[in-house]
GROMACS .gro file of C-alpha atoms in nm:
model
  453
    1MET     CA    1   0.000   0.000   0.000
    2LYS     CA    2   0.209   0.291  -0.124
    3MET     CA    3  -0.068   0.543  -0.113
    4VAL     CA    4  -0.411   0.602   0.033
    5ASP     CA    5  -0.684   0.659  -0.222
    6PHE     CA    6  -1.053   0.728  -0.196
    7GLU     CA    7  -1.170   0.387  -0.302
    8ARG     CA    8  -1.054   0.249   0.033
    9TYR     CA    9  -1.320   0.452   0.210
   10MET     CA   10  -1.600   0.405  -0.042
   11LEU     CA   11  -1.602   0.783  -0.076
   12VAL     CA   12  -1.618   0.745  -0.451
   13ASP     CA   13  -1.978   0.621  -0.412
   14ASP     CA   14  -2.075   0.886  -0.158
   15HIS     CA   15  -2.304   1.157  -0.299
   16ALA     CA   16  -2.560   1.394  -0.154
   17ASP     CA   17  -2.841   1.210  -0.333
   18TYR     CA   18  -2.699   0.863  -0.258
   19PRO     CA   19  -2.530   0.881   0.084
   20MET     CA   20  -2.324   0.576   0.180
   21VAL     CA   21  -2.490   0.563   0.522
   22ILE     CA   22  -2.624   0.252   0.695
   23PRO     CA   23  -2.938   0.302   0.910
   24VAL     CA   24  -2.958   0.052   1.198
   25ARG     CA   25  -3.289   0.031   1.381
   26MET     CA   26  -3.314  -0.147   1.716
   27SER     CA   27  -3.622  -0.211   1.928
   28PHE     CA   28  -3.575  -0.285   2.300
   29HIS     CA   29  -3.814  -0.386   2.573
   30GLY     CA   30  -3.744  -0.212   2.903
   31VAL     CA   31  -3.672   0.132   3.045
   32ALA     CA   32  -3.316   0.247   2.985
   33ASN     CA   33  -3.097   0.436   3.227
   34ARG     CA   34  -3.020   0.732   3.001
   35GLU     CA   35  -2.702   0.847   3.172
   36ARG     CA   36  -2.558   0.496   3.182
   37LEU     CA   37  -2.656   0.431   2.819
   38GLU     CA   38  -2.482   0.747   2.697
   39LYS     CA   39  -2.168   0.680   2.900
   40ALA     CA   40  -2.157   0.324   2.770
   41PHE     CA   41  -2.181   0.460   2.417
   42GLU     CA   42  -1.898   0.707   2.477
   43LYS     CA   43  -1.677   0.433   2.617
   44THR     CA   44  -1.756   0.200   2.326
   45VAL     CA   45  -1.676   0.463   2.064
   46LYS     CA   46  -1.341   0.525   2.236
   47ASP     CA   47  -1.263   0.160   2.174
   48HIS     CA   48  -1.323   0.191   1.797
   49PRO     CA   49  -1.081   0.439   1.634
   50LEU     CA   50  -1.260   0.494   1.302
   51LEU     CA   51  -1.583   0.600   1.475
   52ARG     CA   52  -1.410   0.891   1.650
   53ALA     CA   53  -1.223   1.030   1.354
   54THR     CA   54  -1.282   1.265   1.064
   55LEU     CA   55  -1.104   1.299   0.730
   56GLU     CA   56  -0.885   1.578   0.602
   57ASP     CA   57  -0.775   1.637   0.245
   58VAL     CA   58  -0.395   1.651   0.249
   59GLU     CA   59  -0.244   1.690  -0.097
   60GLY     CA   60  -0.530   1.501  -0.255
   61LYS     CA   61  -0.523   1.216  -0.004
   62PRO     CA   62  -0.782   1.148   0.269
   63VAL     CA   63  -0.613   1.152   0.608
   64TRP     CA   64  -0.766   1.045   0.939
   65SER     CA   65  -0.779   1.300   1.217
   66ALA     CA   66  -0.892   1.224   1.573
   67CYS     CA   67  -1.219   1.393   1.675
   68PRO     CA   68  -1.364   1.396   2.030
   69ASP     CA   69  -1.723   1.483   1.928
   70ILE     CA   70  -1.994   1.236   2.034
   71HIS     CA   71  -2.334   1.269   1.866
   72PHE     CA   72  -2.609   1.117   2.084
   73HIS     CA   73  -2.963   1.257   2.051
   74TRP     CA   74  -3.276   1.184   2.255
   75SER     CA   75  -3.556   1.270   2.014
   76GLU     CA   76  -3.908   1.156   1.932
   77LYS     CA   77  -3.854   1.231   1.562
   78VAL     CA   78  -3.585   1.027   1.389
   79PRO     CA   79  -3.487   1.120   1.032
   80ARG     CA   80  -3.538   0.856   0.768
   81MET     CA   81  -3.191   0.907   0.626
   82ILE     CA   82  -2.907   1.153   0.682
   83ARG     CA   83  -2.582   1.220   0.505
   84LEU     CA   84  -2.260   1.197   0.704
   85ASP     CA   85  -1.979   1.400   0.554
   86LEU     CA   86  -1.660   1.250   0.696
   87PHE     CA   87  -1.472   1.569   0.615
   88GLN     CA   88  -1.706   1.760   0.848
   89SER     CA   89  -1.798   1.513   1.123
   90THR     CA   90  -1.750   1.159   1.250
   91GLY     CA   91  -1.917   0.867   1.078
   92ILE     CA   92  -2.181   0.785   1.341
   93ARG     CA   93  -2.501   0.940   1.484
   94VAL     CA   94  -2.734   0.797   1.748
   95TYR     CA   95  -3.103   0.879   1.798
   96ALA     CA   96  -3.292   0.729   2.093
   97HIS     CA   97  -3.654   0.754   2.206
   98GLN     CA   98  -3.800   0.601   2.523
   99ARG     CA   99  -4.173   0.529   2.513
  100GLU     CA  100  -4.311   0.365   2.829
  101GLU     CA  101  -4.134   0.027   2.834
  102GLU     CA  102  -4.021   0.039   2.473
  103LEU     CA  103  -3.686   0.189   2.367
  104GLU     CA  104  -3.618   0.269   2.002
  105ILE     CA  105  -3.259   0.340   1.894
  106THR     CA  106  -3.146   0.429   1.542
  107LEU     CA  107  -2.780   0.441   1.443
  108PHE     CA  108  -2.661   0.611   1.125
  109ILE     CA  109  -2.315   0.482   1.035
  110HIS     CA  110  -2.107   0.570   0.730
  111HIS     CA  111  -2.016   0.263   0.527
  112SER     CA  112  -1.651   0.373   0.513
  113VAL     CA  113  -1.598   0.326   0.887
  114SER     CA  114  -1.795   0.006   0.931
  115ASP     CA  115  -1.966  -0.282   0.758
  116GLY     CA  116  -2.244  -0.509   0.886
  117ALA     CA  117  -2.015  -0.736   1.087
  118GLY     CA  118  -1.843  -0.437   1.246
  119ILE     CA  119  -2.178  -0.282   1.341
  120CYS     CA  120  -2.282  -0.603   1.517
  121GLN     CA  121  -1.957  -0.593   1.714
  122LEU     CA  122  -2.016  -0.228   1.801
  123VAL     CA  123  -2.370  -0.293   1.930
  124ASP     CA  124  -2.257  -0.595   2.128
  125ASP     CA  125  -1.973  -0.396   2.289
  126TRP     CA  126  -2.215  -0.112   2.368
  127LEU     CA  127  -2.465  -0.340   2.542
  128GLU     CA  128  -2.191  -0.518   2.736
  129ALA     CA  129  -2.062  -0.181   2.856
  130TYR     CA  130  -2.418  -0.082   2.952
  131GLN     CA  131  -2.472  -0.402   3.147
  132GLY     CA  132  -2.137  -0.373   3.323
  133GLY     CA  133  -2.206  -0.016   3.428
  134GLU     CA  134  -1.836   0.066   3.457
  135THR     CA  135  -1.839   0.352   3.213
  136GLY     CA  136  -1.604   0.607   3.365
  137ASP     CA  137  -1.306   0.762   3.192
  138ASP     CA  138  -1.135   0.428   3.134
  139PRO     CA  139  -1.047   0.419   2.763
  140GLY     CA  140  -1.092   0.040   2.757
  141PHE     CA  141  -0.901  -0.167   2.503
  142GLY     CA  142  -0.913   0.099   2.234
  143THR     CA  143  -0.611   0.243   2.057
  144GLU     CA  144  -0.530   0.595   1.949
  145ILE     CA  145  -0.477   0.704   1.592
  146ALA     CA  146  -0.232   0.968   1.482
  147SER     CA  147  -0.382   1.316   1.468
  148THR     CA  148  -0.293   1.350   1.099
  149GLY     CA  149  -0.190   1.001   0.995
  150PRO     CA  150  -0.294   0.848   0.663
  151LEU     CA  151  -0.435   0.499   0.680
  152ALA     CA  152  -0.129   0.330   0.532
  153GLU     CA  153   0.100   0.495   0.787
  154THR     CA  154  -0.092   0.426   1.107
  155THR     CA  155   0.075   0.214   1.370
  156ASP     CA  156   0.047  -0.162   1.366
  157GLU     CA  157  -0.121  -0.142   1.706
  158THR     CA  158  -0.438  -0.011   1.547
  159GLY     CA  159  -0.434  -0.267   1.268
  160LEU     CA  160  -0.558  -0.003   1.024
  161SER     CA  161  -0.253  -0.039   0.803
  162ARG     CA  162  -0.359  -0.396   0.720
  163ARG     CA  163  -0.702  -0.295   0.604
  164GLY     CA  164  -0.758  -0.383   0.241
  165ARG     CA  165  -0.481  -0.644   0.219
  166PHE     CA  166  -0.726  -0.928   0.287
  167GLY     CA  167  -0.467  -1.144   0.468
  168MET     CA  168  -0.286  -1.246   0.150
  169SER     CA  169  -0.082  -1.557   0.234
  170PHE     CA  170   0.231  -1.668   0.045
  171LEU     CA  171   0.035  -1.937  -0.139
  172ARG     CA  172  -0.228  -1.688  -0.246
  173TYR     CA  173   0.048  -1.450  -0.350
  174LEU     CA  174   0.180  -1.720  -0.586
  175LEU     CA  175  -0.170  -1.757  -0.727
  176ARG     CA  176  -0.200  -1.381  -0.773
  177PRO     CA  177  -0.144  -1.380  -1.155
  178PHE     CA  178  -0.431  -1.628  -1.199
  179GLN     CA  179  -0.650  -1.422  -0.965
  180GLU     CA  180  -0.570  -1.107  -1.158
  181PHE     CA  181  -0.661  -1.283  -1.483
  182CYS     CA  182  -0.995  -1.394  -1.340
  183GLY     CA  183  -1.047  -1.042  -1.211
  184PHE     CA  184  -0.982  -0.905  -1.560
  185LEU     CA  185  -1.240  -1.144  -1.705
  186GLY     CA  186  -1.487  -1.030  -1.441
  187VAL     CA  187  -1.430  -0.666  -1.535
  188MET     CA  188  -1.482  -0.741  -1.905
  189GLU     CA  189  -1.803  -0.929  -1.826
  190PHE     CA  190  -1.922  -0.642  -1.611
  191PHE     CA  191  -1.883  -0.387  -1.891
  192SER     CA  192  -1.990  -0.610  -2.181
  193HIS     CA  193  -2.338  -0.693  -2.050
  194HIS     CA  194  -2.636  -0.460  -2.052
  195PRO     CA  195  -2.814  -0.561  -1.731
  196VAL     CA  196  -3.179  -0.473  -1.694
  197ALA     CA  197  -3.294  -0.244  -1.414
  198LEU     CA  198  -3.582  -0.322  -1.180
  199GLY     CA  199  -3.708   0.034  -1.203
  200PRO     CA  200  -3.821   0.239  -1.502
  201GLN     CA  201  -3.634   0.179  -1.826
  202LYS     CA  202  -3.580   0.551  -1.891
  203VAL     CA  203  -3.458   0.773  -1.612
  204GLU     CA  204  -3.448   1.149  -1.616
  205PRO     CA  205  -3.118   1.294  -1.489
  206LEU     CA  206  -3.124   1.441  -1.140
  207GLU     CA  207  -3.120   1.813  -1.091
  208PRO     CA  208  -2.786   1.950  -0.965
  209GLY     CA  209  -2.784   1.934  -0.587
  210ALA     CA  210  -3.097   1.718  -0.569
  211GLU     CA  211  -3.134   1.501  -0.261
  212LEU     CA  212  -3.326   1.176  -0.245
  213THR     CA  213  -3.474   1.040   0.074
  214HIS     CA  214  -3.430   0.668   0.041
  215GLN     CA  215  -3.714   0.457   0.171
  216HIS     CA  216  -3.684   0.154   0.397
  217THR     CA  217  -3.906  -0.147   0.452
  218SER     CA  218  -3.865  -0.493   0.600
  219LEU     CA  219  -4.019  -0.838   0.589
  220ARG     CA  220  -3.995  -1.090   0.871
  221PHE     CA  221  -4.004  -1.468   0.854
  222SER     CA  222  -4.176  -1.648   1.138
  223ALA     CA  223  -3.982  -1.889   1.358
  224GLN     CA  224  -4.149  -2.182   1.180
  225GLU     CA  225  -4.067  -2.043   0.835
  226THR     CA  226  -3.706  -1.992   0.939
  227ARG     CA  227  -3.683  -2.350   1.063
  228SER     CA  228  -3.836  -2.466   0.735
  229LEU     CA  229  -3.562  -2.287   0.539
  230VAL     CA  230  -3.290  -2.442   0.752
  231GLU     CA  231  -3.445  -2.785   0.698
  232HIS     CA  232  -3.460  -2.718   0.322
  233SER     CA  233  -3.091  -2.633   0.329
  234ARG     CA  234  -2.996  -2.948   0.519
  235ARG     CA  235  -3.218  -3.176   0.313
  236THR     CA  236  -3.117  -3.048  -0.031
  237GLY     CA  237  -2.753  -2.977   0.040
  238TYR     CA  238  -2.779  -2.617  -0.080
  239LYS     CA  239  -2.617  -2.340   0.121
  240LEU     CA  240  -2.876  -2.099   0.256
  241ASN     CA  241  -2.688  -1.803   0.110
  242ASP     CA  242  -2.704  -1.957  -0.239
  243MET     CA  243  -3.075  -2.025  -0.189
  244LEU     CA  244  -3.128  -1.658  -0.105
  245LEU     CA  245  -2.941  -1.550  -0.415
  246ALA     CA  246  -3.127  -1.787  -0.647
  247ALA     CA  247  -3.464  -1.686  -0.502
  248MET     CA  248  -3.385  -1.318  -0.557
  249TYR     CA  249  -3.288  -1.379  -0.921
  250TRP     CA  250  -3.606  -1.579  -0.977
  251THR     CA  251  -3.819  -1.312  -0.816
  252CYS     CA  252  -3.666  -1.034  -1.024
  253GLN     CA  253  -3.731  -1.241  -1.337
  254GLN     CA  254  -4.099  -1.276  -1.242
  255TRP     CA  255  -4.127  -0.904  -1.173
  256LEU     CA  256  -3.971  -0.813  -1.508
  257GLU     CA  257  -4.193  -1.054  -1.700
  258LYS     CA  258  -4.496  -0.890  -1.541
  259HIS     CA  259  -4.396  -0.524  -1.563
  260HIS     CA  260  -4.138  -0.509  -1.846
  261PRO     CA  261  -4.173  -0.828  -2.055
  262GLU     CA  262  -3.975  -0.676  -2.341
  263GLU     CA  263  -3.671  -0.658  -2.111
  264SER     CA  264  -3.707  -0.991  -1.930
  265HIS     CA  265  -3.461  -1.170  -2.162
  266ARG     CA  266  -3.170  -0.953  -2.053
  267HIS     CA  267  -2.911  -1.020  -1.786
  268GLN     CA  268  -2.979  -0.938  -1.424
  269ARG     CA  269  -2.689  -0.817  -1.217
  270ILE     CA  270  -2.667  -0.877  -0.843
  271MET     CA  271  -2.385  -0.734  -0.636
  272ILE     CA  272  -2.278  -0.951  -0.343
  273PRO     CA  273  -2.072  -0.826  -0.046
  274ILE     CA  274  -1.794  -1.060   0.064
  275ASP     CA  275  -1.654  -1.031   0.418
  276MET     CA  276  -1.275  -1.029   0.377
  277ARG     CA  277  -1.191  -1.083   0.744
  278ASN     CA  278  -0.986  -1.391   0.820
  279LYS     CA  279  -0.899  -1.596   1.127
  280LYS     CA  280  -0.533  -1.490   1.131
  281ASN     CA  281  -0.615  -1.121   1.131
  282PRO     CA  282  -0.949  -1.071   1.308
  283GLU     CA  283  -1.051  -0.708   1.338
  284THR     CA  284  -1.090  -0.598   1.700
  285PHE     CA  285  -1.247  -0.268   1.605
  286VAL     CA  286  -1.509  -0.142   1.365
  287ALA     CA  287  -1.377  -0.115   1.009
  288ASN     CA  288  -1.511  -0.181   0.663
  289SER     CA  289  -1.357  -0.508   0.547
  290VAL     CA  290  -1.593  -0.586   0.260
  291SER     CA  291  -1.523  -0.641  -0.106
  292MET     CA  292  -1.780  -0.693  -0.382
  293ILE     CA  293  -1.838  -0.937  -0.661
  294PHE     CA  294  -2.094  -0.920  -0.939
  295LEU     CA  295  -2.299  -1.208  -1.081
  296ASP     CA  296  -2.485  -1.173  -1.412
  297ARG     CA  297  -2.759  -1.425  -1.483
  298ARG     CA  298  -3.052  -1.485  -1.718
  299PRO     CA  299  -3.287  -1.686  -1.494
  300ALA     CA  300  -3.507  -1.770  -1.794
  301ARG     CA  301  -3.230  -2.005  -1.911
  302TYR     CA  302  -3.286  -2.239  -1.616
  303ARG     CA  303  -3.564  -2.493  -1.574
  304SER     CA  304  -3.622  -2.424  -1.206
  305ILE     CA  305  -3.507  -2.212  -0.917
  306SER     CA  306  -3.323  -2.514  -0.773
  307GLN     CA  307  -3.121  -2.558  -1.093
  308LEU     CA  308  -3.032  -2.190  -1.084
  309CYS     CA  309  -2.920  -2.235  -0.723
  310TRP     CA  310  -2.692  -2.523  -0.821
  311TYR     CA  311  -2.510  -2.317  -1.085
  312ILE     CA  312  -2.479  -2.025  -0.844
  313TRP     CA  313  -2.315  -2.264  -0.595
  314LEU     CA  314  -2.058  -2.365  -0.860
  315GLU     CA  315  -1.970  -2.004  -0.935
  316MET     CA  316  -1.966  -1.885  -0.575
  317THR     CA  317  -1.740  -2.175  -0.473
  318ALA     CA  318  -1.479  -2.067  -0.727
  319ILE     CA  319  -1.511  -1.705  -0.617
  320LYS     CA  320  -1.453  -1.789  -0.252
  321ILE     CA  321  -1.166  -2.028  -0.315
  322MET     CA  322  -0.979  -1.779  -0.531
  323LYS     CA  323  -1.086  -1.467  -0.339
  324LEU     CA  324  -1.224  -1.305  -0.650
  325GLY     CA  325  -1.364  -1.025  -0.437
  326LEU     CA  326  -1.047  -0.850  -0.553
  327THR     CA  327  -1.234  -0.793  -0.879
  328PHE     CA  328  -1.411  -0.504  -0.711
  329ALA     CA  329  -1.085  -0.313  -0.684
  330HIS     CA  330  -1.049  -0.332  -1.061
  331LEU     CA  331  -1.405  -0.214  -1.112
  332ILE     CA  332  -1.350   0.089  -0.893
  333ARG     CA  333  -1.032   0.180  -1.078
  334PHE     CA  334  -1.227   0.169  -1.403
  335TYR     CA  335  -1.494   0.382  -1.243
  336LEU     CA  336  -1.239   0.643  -1.138
  337TRP     CA  337  -1.145   0.677  -1.505
  338ARG     CA  338  -1.506   0.742  -1.605
  339ASN     CA  339  -1.435   1.090  -1.741
  340ARG     CA  340  -1.176   0.946  -1.978
  341LEU     CA  341  -1.387   0.649  -2.082
  342PRO     CA  342  -1.741   0.793  -2.114
  343LYS     CA  343  -1.853   0.547  -2.382
  344LEU     CA  344  -1.742   0.244  -2.185
  345LEU     CA  345  -1.927   0.356  -1.873
  346ARG     CA  346  -2.265   0.431  -2.021
  347ARG     CA  347  -2.539   0.443  -1.764
  348ASP     CA  348  -2.718   0.132  -1.887
  349ARG     CA  349  -2.402  -0.073  -1.844
  350SER     CA  350  -2.359   0.017  -1.479
  351ILE     CA  351  -2.705  -0.047  -1.340
  352ALA     CA  352  -2.718  -0.318  -1.076
  353THR     CA  353  -3.049  -0.495  -1.024
  354THR     CA  354  -3.015  -0.539  -0.653
  355THR     CA  355  -2.768  -0.613  -0.377
  356LEU     CA  356  -2.806  -0.920  -0.160
  357SER     CA  357  -2.619  -1.004   0.157
  358ASN     CA  358  -2.676  -1.271   0.419
  359MET     CA  359  -2.520  -1.188   0.754
  360GLY     CA  360  -2.595  -1.530   0.898
  361ARG     CA  361  -2.643  -1.559   1.271
  362ILE     CA  362  -2.543  -1.219   1.399
  363PHE     CA  363  -2.419  -1.179   1.758
  364LYS     CA  364  -2.348  -1.554   1.765
  365ARG     CA  365  -2.047  -1.501   1.994
  366SER     CA  366  -2.217  -1.255   2.226
  367GLN     CA  367  -2.202  -1.311   2.601
  368LEU     CA  368  -2.543  -1.142   2.638
  369LYS     CA  369  -2.749  -1.393   2.444
  370ALA     CA  370  -3.046  -1.552   2.622
  371GLU     CA  371  -3.206  -1.886   2.540
  372SER     CA  372  -3.446  -1.717   2.299
  373GLY     CA  373  -3.150  -1.584   2.099
  374GLU     CA  374  -3.227  -1.225   2.202
  375LEU     CA  375  -2.963  -1.005   2.363
  376GLN     CA  376  -3.028  -0.900   2.723
  377ALA     CA  377  -2.834  -0.620   2.889
  378GLY     CA  378  -2.961  -0.536   3.235
  379GLU     CA  379  -3.323  -0.429   3.210
  380LEU     CA  380  -3.307  -0.405   2.828
  381THR     CA  381  -3.392  -0.686   2.585
  382LEU     CA  382  -3.314  -0.635   2.216
  383LYS     CA  383  -3.633  -0.757   2.045
  384ARG     CA  384  -3.548  -0.671   1.684
  385PHE     CA  385  -3.237  -0.566   1.495
  386LEU     CA  386  -3.265  -0.429   1.140
  387LEU     CA  387  -2.971  -0.314   0.932
  388PHE     CA  388  -3.052  -0.138   0.604
  389PRO     CA  389  -2.775  -0.132   0.342
  390PRO     CA  390  -2.717   0.192   0.151
  391VAL     CA  391  -2.846   0.239  -0.204
  392ARG     CA  392  -2.563   0.301  -0.447
  393ARG     CA  393  -2.595   0.505  -0.762
  394TYR     CA  394  -2.742   0.314  -1.058
  395THR     CA  395  -2.910   0.077  -0.813
  396TRP     CA  396  -3.279   0.090  -0.731
  397MET     CA  397  -3.299  -0.148  -0.438
  398THR     CA  398  -3.066  -0.316  -0.192
  399THR     CA  399  -3.158  -0.601   0.038
  400LEU     CA  400  -2.994  -0.758   0.339
  401VAL     CA  401  -3.104  -1.084   0.499
  402SER     CA  402  -3.005  -1.135   0.861
  403THR     CA  403  -3.080  -1.392   1.130
  404TYR     CA  404  -3.156  -1.256   1.476
  405ALA     CA  405  -3.335  -1.436   1.760
  406ASN     CA  406  -3.374  -1.745   1.537
  407ARG     CA  407  -3.573  -1.554   1.275
  408LEU     CA  408  -3.486  -1.422   0.932
  409ASP     CA  409  -3.540  -1.055   0.853
  410VAL     CA  410  -3.523  -0.906   0.505
  411ALA     CA  411  -3.437  -0.536   0.520
  412ALA     CA  412  -3.472  -0.341   0.196
  413SER     CA  413  -3.361   0.010   0.105
  414TRP     CA  414  -3.498   0.154  -0.216
  415CYS     CA  415  -3.487   0.466  -0.426
  416PRO     CA  416  -3.826   0.632  -0.488
  417GLU     CA  417  -3.695   0.759  -0.821
  418GLY     CA  418  -3.701   0.404  -0.954
  419LEU     CA  419  -3.946   0.202  -0.746
  420GLN     CA  420  -4.273   0.258  -0.565
  421ALA     CA  421  -4.374   0.114  -0.229
  422GLU     CA  422  -4.610  -0.137  -0.392
  423ASP     CA  423  -4.326  -0.258  -0.619
  424VAL     CA  424  -4.099  -0.329  -0.322
  425ASP     CA  425  -4.379  -0.501  -0.129
  426GLU     CA  426  -4.452  -0.720  -0.431
  427ILE     CA  427  -4.085  -0.813  -0.475
  428LEU     CA  428  -4.032  -0.900  -0.108
  429THR     CA  429  -4.354  -1.102  -0.085
  430GLU     CA  430  -4.267  -1.304  -0.396
  431PHE     CA  431  -3.910  -1.346  -0.273
  432LYS     CA  432  -4.036  -1.499   0.051
  433HIS     CA  433  -4.276  -1.728  -0.135
  434ASN     CA  434  -4.010  -1.847  -0.382
  435LEU     CA  435  -3.762  -1.905  -0.104
  436LEU     CA  436  -4.005  -2.122   0.093
  437THR     CA  437  -4.148  -2.321  -0.198
  438GLY     CA  438  -3.895  -2.315  -0.482
  439PHE     CA  439  -3.654  -2.589  -0.372
  440PRO     CA  440  -3.707  -2.967  -0.404
  441ASN     CA  441  -3.713  -3.212  -0.117
  442HIS     CA  442  -3.418  -3.401  -0.260
  443MET     CA  443  -3.137  -3.366  -0.512
  444PRO     CA  444  -2.975  -3.615  -0.748
  445GLU     CA  445  -2.728  -3.838  -0.568
  446THR     CA  446  -2.431  -3.698  -0.762
  447GLU     CA  447  -2.512  -3.349  -0.639
  448THR     CA  448  -2.569  -3.432  -0.274
  449GLU     CA  449  -2.226  -3.587  -0.260
  450GLN     CA  450  -2.069  -3.250  -0.339
  451GLU     CA  451  -1.914  -3.052  -0.057
  452THR     CA  452  -2.123  -2.737  -0.008
  453GLY     CA  453  -1.921  -2.582   0.274
   0.00000   0.00000   0.00000
């Protein structure tokens, strides 16, 4: 890492009309001790360097600068979405509202300082600090960052200098030329296809300075439906994450055939976040350690949703073995050259259909978990945890599937410029139906013998 560039912080995707901010909505049962909750939050943020820092532009490079400001608001009215400018303020805001025995907390966190896994760690640390009650001036296990130190020059104690290297071992270094070749093929595929959009086929350009308030909605699976999905996964041999991906492709195909049949033959593009953390270098603080890969599919080519799932498993296995999430770095570099390659980066070649991520069983290592799977900290019980991914430019809807308290939740963020509320409701409802009914009770013997990880 010879230099620090903006792609590392996802700032290249950050715009006033498409802020790279993650809303996190939490519902608690119980009456919180306000003073103790705020002090626990302050202590937790001290333990996570990126959440208490801002950026400065030093000779064209973003440089971290320590910032002591803590933004905690008690308010009945919580904004739907806000923009966090890391050059003006830290990358986190907290809004809390106590109503009788129900506590609602909303976090707004910039995607550059944290990803979904990091946010879960942050919330778990916060609740542990709240339960412990020892929230004085003790800085905890946190580390300091240099007042004007670029990411690549921070001390090894913070671990920030390793961010983005993805724990490249010597063996993987030897395989690097092959990985780069596969990455090149992925880039060519990305720019050669003309993926169809879920929203309107013709989009008027935004007015200069226009701001969009992205909408959020969610769909919850019952405990029985969640158990049914797990049983489907065990019985068929499919990974649940691949089932989610196949069901989303199939659902988008159905939606296009109904609303835009003339476009239903085209490729659909789904962007999939890949957590790049590894066992040898676990992050002990909040940081974005996610890369992206893109899958293009024509679901109409496949006889069934289960067949589509099988081919997705084949492709995803190769991606994970070879760490092809590095392809995203190439895509961003192409994007940064957009002004020099305007024909290559036409708008219709950069539209993503949707983003899908499965966070699995979040908080699975928490010390606060009760038998029900819910987190309990003192008098507070976390009843529901929803994390809404940001909506990138040229993307109409993003979805994130998470498992909390033994139930699946589908959280969707969508752009009102491209989709209406009834469209999103229709997509999520069909997605749930296809996921529960679209997979067989058995697979051919040759397939079940395959290792599905």
